[in-house]
Amino acid sequence: MRKVHLWISLLVGAGVWGAYFLHVAQAVRADDLSGLIWWFLAALVGAVALEAGATSVVAWLFRKRARDLDDGPSLNAALKAGHVALMALIGLLLVCAAALALGSRFGWSFDLSTARAQAVAANVLLALVVLTELVRAAFTLMLLPRR
């Protein structure tokens, strides 16, 4: 069941957040970020509902075939994947900080006082979190013992 949940999380996360960020890119290009908060809330509710619903349906359908995994190897896989995801998040944040520092070195200003810049910055941070969660789910799947 853990593998199934991880697959659901990975696929739903990539699908829902991929569609959201595609809309964000189109909104930035069109310079119309007015309804972005509603798109974010819809994506958040959609991701939670789809993941919970799909996991519940699969758990109900396969309730008789469910078996407990050995906590040792699966817990070890989750811990390692969590560490990889944390390091990925730290790396992504450092790249963003380096881009800001490099920009200031050349006199470029990332004026975050405008609503547009704040929306873009918020979505960059959201993208880092979503990427980190997808990395965690993918690495946990890769590290789970085969049965």
XYZ file of N, CA and C in Angstrom:
441
model
N 0.825 -1.197 0.000
C 0.000 0.000 0.000
C 0.864 1.253 0.000
N 2.028 1.189 0.632
C 2.904 2.362 0.642
C 3.361 2.717 -0.754
N 3.712 1.687 -1.540
C 4.138 1.945 -2.916
C 3.008 2.559 -3.724
N 1.818 2.034 -3.557
C 0.667 2.555 -4.301
C 0.420 4.009 -3.924
N 0.471 4.299 -2.622
C 0.265 5.680 -2.181
C 1.348 6.597 -2.741
N 2.582 6.137 -2.760
C 3.668 6.962 -3.309
C 3.465 7.219 -4.798
N 3.029 6.189 -5.527
C 2.752 6.376 -6.958
C 1.614 7.371 -7.153
N 0.573 7.244 -6.362
C -0.551 8.180 -6.452
C -0.071 9.595 -6.160
N 0.700 9.755 -5.101
C 1.228 11.059 -4.728
C 2.084 11.656 -5.838
N 2.929 10.821 -6.416
C 3.819 11.278 -7.485
C 3.023 11.696 -8.720
N 2.090 10.877 -9.142
C 1.324 11.165 -10.357
C 0.358 12.340 -10.169
N -0.352 12.360 -9.050
C -1.273 13.461 -8.782
C -0.499 14.762 -8.618
N 0.587 14.721 -7.871
C 1.392 15.933 -7.677
C 1.939 16.472 -8.987
N 2.506 15.601 -9.800
C 3.047 16.042 -11.086
C 1.940 16.568 -11.996
N 0.793 15.899 -12.008
C -0.307 16.327 -12.873
C -0.937 17.635 -12.442
N -1.353 17.703 -11.185
C -2.064 18.894 -10.695
C -1.133 20.099 -10.667
N 0.045 19.934 -10.060
C 0.951 21.082 -9.955
C 1.579 21.434 -11.300
N 1.754 20.441 -12.163
C 2.230 20.737 -13.514
C 1.232 21.607 -14.259
N -0.058 21.269 -14.165
C -1.101 22.078 -14.801
C -1.148 23.475 -14.186
N -0.992 23.550 -12.870
C -1.013 24.853 -12.203
C 0.147 25.723 -12.687
N 1.348 25.164 -12.712
C 2.504 25.969 -13.116
C 2.469 26.308 -14.603
N 1.840 25.487 -15.411
C 1.628 25.833 -16.813
C 0.718 27.066 -16.896
N -0.342 27.077 -16.078
C -1.225 28.241 -16.037
C -0.477 29.475 -15.520
N 0.373 29.301 -14.514
C 1.151 30.424 -13.981
C 2.050 31.006 -15.076
N 2.717 30.143 -15.816
C 3.596 30.625 -16.893
C 2.796 31.392 -17.938
N 1.615 30.888 -18.288
C 0.772 31.589 -19.259
C 0.272 32.917 -18.694
N -0.059 32.960 -17.417
C -0.531 34.191 -16.782
C 0.582 35.227 -16.708
N 1.803 34.785 -16.401
C 2.939 35.709 -16.357
C 3.198 36.271 -17.755
N 3.141 35.407 -18.746
C 3.366 35.850 -20.120
C 2.284 36.829 -20.574
N 1.052 36.582 -20.163
C -0.055 37.473 -20.526
C -0.140 38.687 -19.599
N 0.670 38.715 -18.556
C 0.694 39.799 -17.568
C -0.665 39.983 -16.895
N -1.315 38.854 -16.555
C -2.599 38.884 -15.858
C -2.560 37.862 -14.721
N -2.137 38.326 -13.551
C -2.025 37.439 -12.393
C -3.169 37.652 -11.407
N -4.233 38.269 -11.871
C -5.309 38.668 -10.959
C -5.998 37.487 -10.275
N -6.227 36.397 -10.975
C -6.960 35.284 -10.381
C -6.078 34.138 -9.931
N -4.794 34.394 -9.782
C -3.850 33.322 -9.471
C -4.107 32.669 -8.121
N -4.574 33.435 -7.150
C -4.837 32.859 -5.824
C -5.914 31.780 -5.906
N -6.910 31.993 -6.774
C -7.976 31.000 -6.916
C -7.457 29.748 -7.609
N -6.565 29.920 -8.566
C -5.952 28.771 -9.227
C -5.111 27.982 -8.223
N -4.384 28.704 -7.360
C -3.571 28.028 -6.344
C -4.463 27.231 -5.389
N -5.518 27.857 -4.886
C -6.411 27.165 -3.950
C -7.079 25.965 -4.616
N -7.467 26.116 -5.883
C -8.074 24.995 -6.609
C -7.074 23.855 -6.780
N -5.829 24.188 -7.091
C -4.803 23.157 -7.241
C -4.537 22.463 -5.907
N -4.476 23.228 -4.839
C -4.228 22.659 -3.519
C -5.362 21.725 -3.101
N -6.597 22.190 -3.218
C -7.751 21.364 -2.857
C -7.844 20.161 -3.791
N -7.597 20.394 -5.084
C -7.641 19.304 -6.053
C -6.608 18.232 -5.768
N -5.387 18.654 -5.459
C -4.326 17.681 -5.167
C -4.666 16.856 -3.930
N -5.118 17.529 -2.883
C -5.466 16.819 -1.646
C -6.639 15.873 -1.886
N -7.669 16.358 -2.559
C -8.854 15.535 -2.790
C -8.545 14.339 -3.701
N -7.825 14.584 -4.784
C -7.483 13.485 -5.694
C -6.605 12.443 -5.014
N -5.609 12.906 -4.273
C -4.714 11.960 -3.605
C -5.454 11.164 -2.537
N -6.240 11.847 -1.723
C -6.990 11.148 -0.670
C -8.030 10.211 -1.278
N -8.718 10.692 -2.292
C -9.741 9.867 -2.923
C -9.161 8.639 -3.602
N -8.108 8.824 -4.388
C -7.494 7.691 -5.092
C -6.905 6.688 -4.102
N -6.249 7.181 -3.070
C -5.669 6.280 -2.073
C -6.764 5.517 -1.337
N -7.857 6.181 -1.010
C -8.969 5.513 -0.321
C -9.599 4.437 -1.192
N -9.803 4.750 -2.465
C -10.402 3.776 -3.381
C -9.501 2.551 -3.526
N -8.213 2.781 -3.727
C -7.274 1.666 -3.882
C -7.202 0.850 -2.597
N -7.172 1.520 -1.450
C -7.134 0.805 -0.170
C -8.392 -0.035 0.018
N -9.538 0.489 -0.368
C -10.782 -0.256 -0.230
C -10.829 -1.433 -1.199
N -10.404 -1.219 -2.442
C -10.440 -2.285 -3.446
C -9.500 -3.443 -3.105
N -8.368 -3.129 -2.538
C -7.366 -4.156 -2.262
C -7.208 -4.426 -0.774
N -8.265 -4.204 0.003
C -8.172 -4.365 1.454
C -7.868 -5.799 1.866
N -8.307 -6.767 1.102
C -8.056 -8.168 1.470
C -6.651 -8.611 1.091
N -6.059 -7.947 0.104
C -4.712 -8.314 -0.338
C -3.633 -7.505 0.362
N -4.053 -6.549 1.185
C -3.077 -5.684 1.847
C -2.241 -6.505 2.823
N -0.974 -6.176 2.864
C -0.091 -6.824 3.826
C 0.848 -5.768 4.385
N 1.327 -6.058 5.551
C 2.239 -5.125 6.187
C 3.635 -5.310 5.627
N 4.272 -4.179 5.326
C 5.667 -4.228 4.908
C 6.547 -4.218 6.140
N 7.702 -4.777 5.998
C 8.677 -4.730 7.075
C 9.056 -3.272 7.293
N 8.877 -2.798 8.514
C 9.161 -1.388 8.786
C 10.627 -1.035 8.612
N 11.525 -1.980 8.813
C 12.950 -1.682 8.701
C 13.339 -1.161 7.328
N 13.206 -1.969 6.272
C 13.623 -1.500 4.946
C 12.784 -0.337 4.408
N 11.471 -0.362 4.641
C 10.646 0.724 4.112
C 10.868 2.017 4.894
N 11.068 1.903 6.192
C 11.385 3.081 6.987
C 12.748 3.635 6.598
N 13.697 2.758 6.359
C 15.023 3.178 5.926
C 14.944 3.902 4.580
N 14.142 3.378 3.658
C 13.966 4.022 2.354
C 13.353 5.411 2.518
N 12.346 5.533 3.377
C 11.690 6.826 3.596
C 12.654 7.829 4.216
N 13.472 7.368 5.159
C 14.436 8.273 5.795
C 15.488 8.746 4.801
N 16.008 7.840 3.993
C 17.001 8.227 2.989
C 16.407 9.182 1.967
N 15.187 8.885 1.509
C 14.534 9.750 0.525
C 14.232 11.126 1.123
N 13.839 11.158 2.378
C 13.607 12.435 3.046
C 14.876 13.263 3.125
N 16.005 12.596 3.379
C 17.282 13.299 3.430
C 17.656 13.837 2.049
N 17.469 13.039 1.019
C 17.759 13.486 -0.349
C 16.874 14.682 -0.700
N 15.598 14.625 -0.347
C 14.674 15.724 -0.639
C 15.078 16.991 0.107
N 15.486 16.843 1.357
C 15.942 18.002 2.122
C 17.178 18.622 1.485
N 18.117 17.792 1.066
C 19.325 18.311 0.406
C 18.972 18.974 -0.927
N 17.994 18.424 -1.642
C 17.551 19.036 -2.903
C 16.931 20.405 -2.632
N 16.111 20.507 -1.584
C 15.503 21.790 -1.240
C 16.565 22.814 -0.866
N 17.512 22.404 -0.068
C 18.590 23.316 0.319
C 19.370 23.760 -0.922
N 19.663 22.823 -1.813
C 20.374 23.171 -3.047
C 19.588 24.154 -3.901
N 18.282 23.914 -4.043
C 17.447 24.815 -4.839
C 17.372 26.208 -4.210
N 17.269 26.271 -2.900
C 17.247 27.566 -2.221
C 18.578 28.295 -2.378
N 19.672 27.557 -2.312
C 20.980 28.180 -2.507
C 21.149 28.695 -3.932
N 20.627 27.991 -4.906
C 20.672 28.466 -6.298
C 19.863 29.759 -6.429
N 18.700 29.812 -5.811
C 17.891 31.041 -5.848
C 18.615 32.193 -5.160
N 19.217 31.923 -4.011
C 19.962 32.960 -3.303
C 21.161 33.428 -4.129
N 21.845 32.494 -4.780
C 22.981 32.861 -5.619
C 22.536 33.710 -6.809
N 21.375 33.382 -7.391
C 20.854 34.181 -8.510
C 20.544 35.601 -8.057
N 19.956 35.737 -6.874
C 19.678 37.074 -6.349
C 20.969 37.834 -6.052
N 21.937 37.145 -5.463
C 23.216 37.794 -5.154
C 23.961 38.185 -6.428
N 23.957 37.298 -7.401
C 24.625 37.583 -8.668
C 23.951 38.759 -9.372
N 22.628 38.780 -9.328
C 21.903 39.897 -9.927
C 22.247 41.219 -9.272
N 22.355 41.223 -7.966
C 22.703 42.467 -7.275
C 24.135 42.893 -7.594
N 24.996 41.936 -7.837
C 26.393 42.246 -8.197
C 26.477 43.011 -9.517
N 25.567 42.683 -10.436
C 25.552 43.351 -11.731
C 24.589 44.537 -11.770
N 24.010 44.867 -10.612
C 23.130 46.023 -10.535
C 21.704 45.764 -10.963
N 21.342 44.508 -11.133
C 19.967 44.182 -11.496
C 19.103 44.244 -10.247
N 17.930 44.761 -10.397
C 17.025 44.874 -9.256
C 15.826 43.959 -9.454
N 15.578 43.135 -8.469
C 14.374 42.315 -8.456
C 13.397 43.017 -7.525
N 12.706 43.996 -8.070
C 11.809 44.832 -7.279
C 10.610 44.012 -6.815
N 10.637 43.607 -5.567
C 9.556 42.776 -5.023
C 8.428 43.603 -4.410
N 8.423 44.904 -4.709
C 7.355 45.734 -4.173
C 6.108 45.696 -5.056
N 6.223 45.155 -6.251
C 5.052 45.073 -7.132
C 4.312 43.758 -6.886
N 3.022 43.779 -7.144
C 2.206 42.571 -6.950
C 2.647 41.461 -7.897
N 3.027 41.811 -9.109
C 3.465 40.820 -10.101
C 4.727 40.102 -9.617
N 5.701 40.861 -9.139
C 6.951 40.262 -8.674
C 6.723 39.393 -7.439
N 5.833 39.822 -6.571
C 5.533 39.027 -5.381
C 4.863 37.716 -5.761
N 3.954 37.754 -6.744
C 3.290 36.535 -7.197
C 4.289 35.584 -7.836
N 5.200 36.113 -8.627
C 6.221 35.277 -9.257
C 7.126 34.673 -8.189
N 7.561 35.478 -7.226
C 8.434 34.980 -6.157
C 7.726 33.904 -5.332
N 6.461 34.119 -5.014
C 5.703 33.128 -4.249
C 5.593 31.818 -5.026
N 5.390 31.901 -6.321
C 5.277 30.689 -7.125
C 6.611 30.001 -7.334
N 7.698 30.743 -7.335
C 9.027 30.116 -7.380
C 9.245 29.307 -6.102
N 8.907 29.894 -4.955
C 9.045 29.173 -3.687
C 8.127 27.950 -3.642
N 6.909 28.096 -4.143
C 5.983 26.961 -4.204
C 6.544 25.863 -5.105
N 7.129 26.247 -6.216
C 7.727 25.267 -7.120
C 8.846 24.499 -6.434
N 9.632 25.169 -5.604
C 10.696 24.485 -4.872
C 10.112 23.434 -3.931
N 9.033 23.768 -3.250
C 8.395 22.822 -2.332
C 7.795 21.637 -3.100
N 7.121 21.922 -4.207
C 6.514 20.852 -5.001
C 7.592 19.934 -5.560
N 8.660 20.503 -6.105
C 9.767 19.682 -6.621
C 10.371 18.813 -5.522
N 10.526 19.379 -4.347
C 11.086 18.620 -3.232
C 10.184 17.444 -2.860
N 8.889 17.661 -2.837
C 7.960 16.575 -2.504
C 7.969 15.493 -3.581
N 8.049 15.893 -4.840
C 8.123 14.907 -5.918
C 9.425 14.113 -5.841
N 10.515 14.774 -5.500
C 11.800 14.080 -5.327
C 11.698 13.078 -4.183
N 11.068 13.484 -3.079
C 10.925 12.577 -1.932
C 10.131 11.340 -2.316
N 9.008 11.527 -2.982
C 8.173 10.387 -3.376
C 8.913 9.484 -4.361
N 9.579 10.075 -5.336
C 10.294 9.286 -6.342
C 11.451 8.507 -5.719
N 12.212 9.151 -4.860
C 13.341 8.445 -4.237
C 12.871 7.368 -3.271
N 11.781 7.598 -2.572
C 11.252 6.558 -1.694
C 10.849 5.348 -2.515
N 10.193 5.575 -3.645
C 9.819 4.461 -4.524
C 11.047 3.710 -5.020
N 12.075 4.444 -5.397
C 13.294 3.794 -5.906
C 13.988 2.976 -4.827
N 13.918 3.431 -3.583
C 14.651 2.780 -2.508
C 13.871 1.693 -1.781
N 12.552 1.623 -2.001
C 11.770 0.568 -1.356
C 12.232 -0.790 -1.833
N 12.280 -1.762 -0.945
C 12.699 -3.099 -1.364
C 11.693 -3.715 -2.326
N 12.200 -4.475 -3.273
C 11.343 -5.135 -4.263
C 10.739 -6.387 -3.638
N 9.455 -6.604 -3.896
C 8.798 -7.819 -3.383
C 7.955 -8.421 -4.442
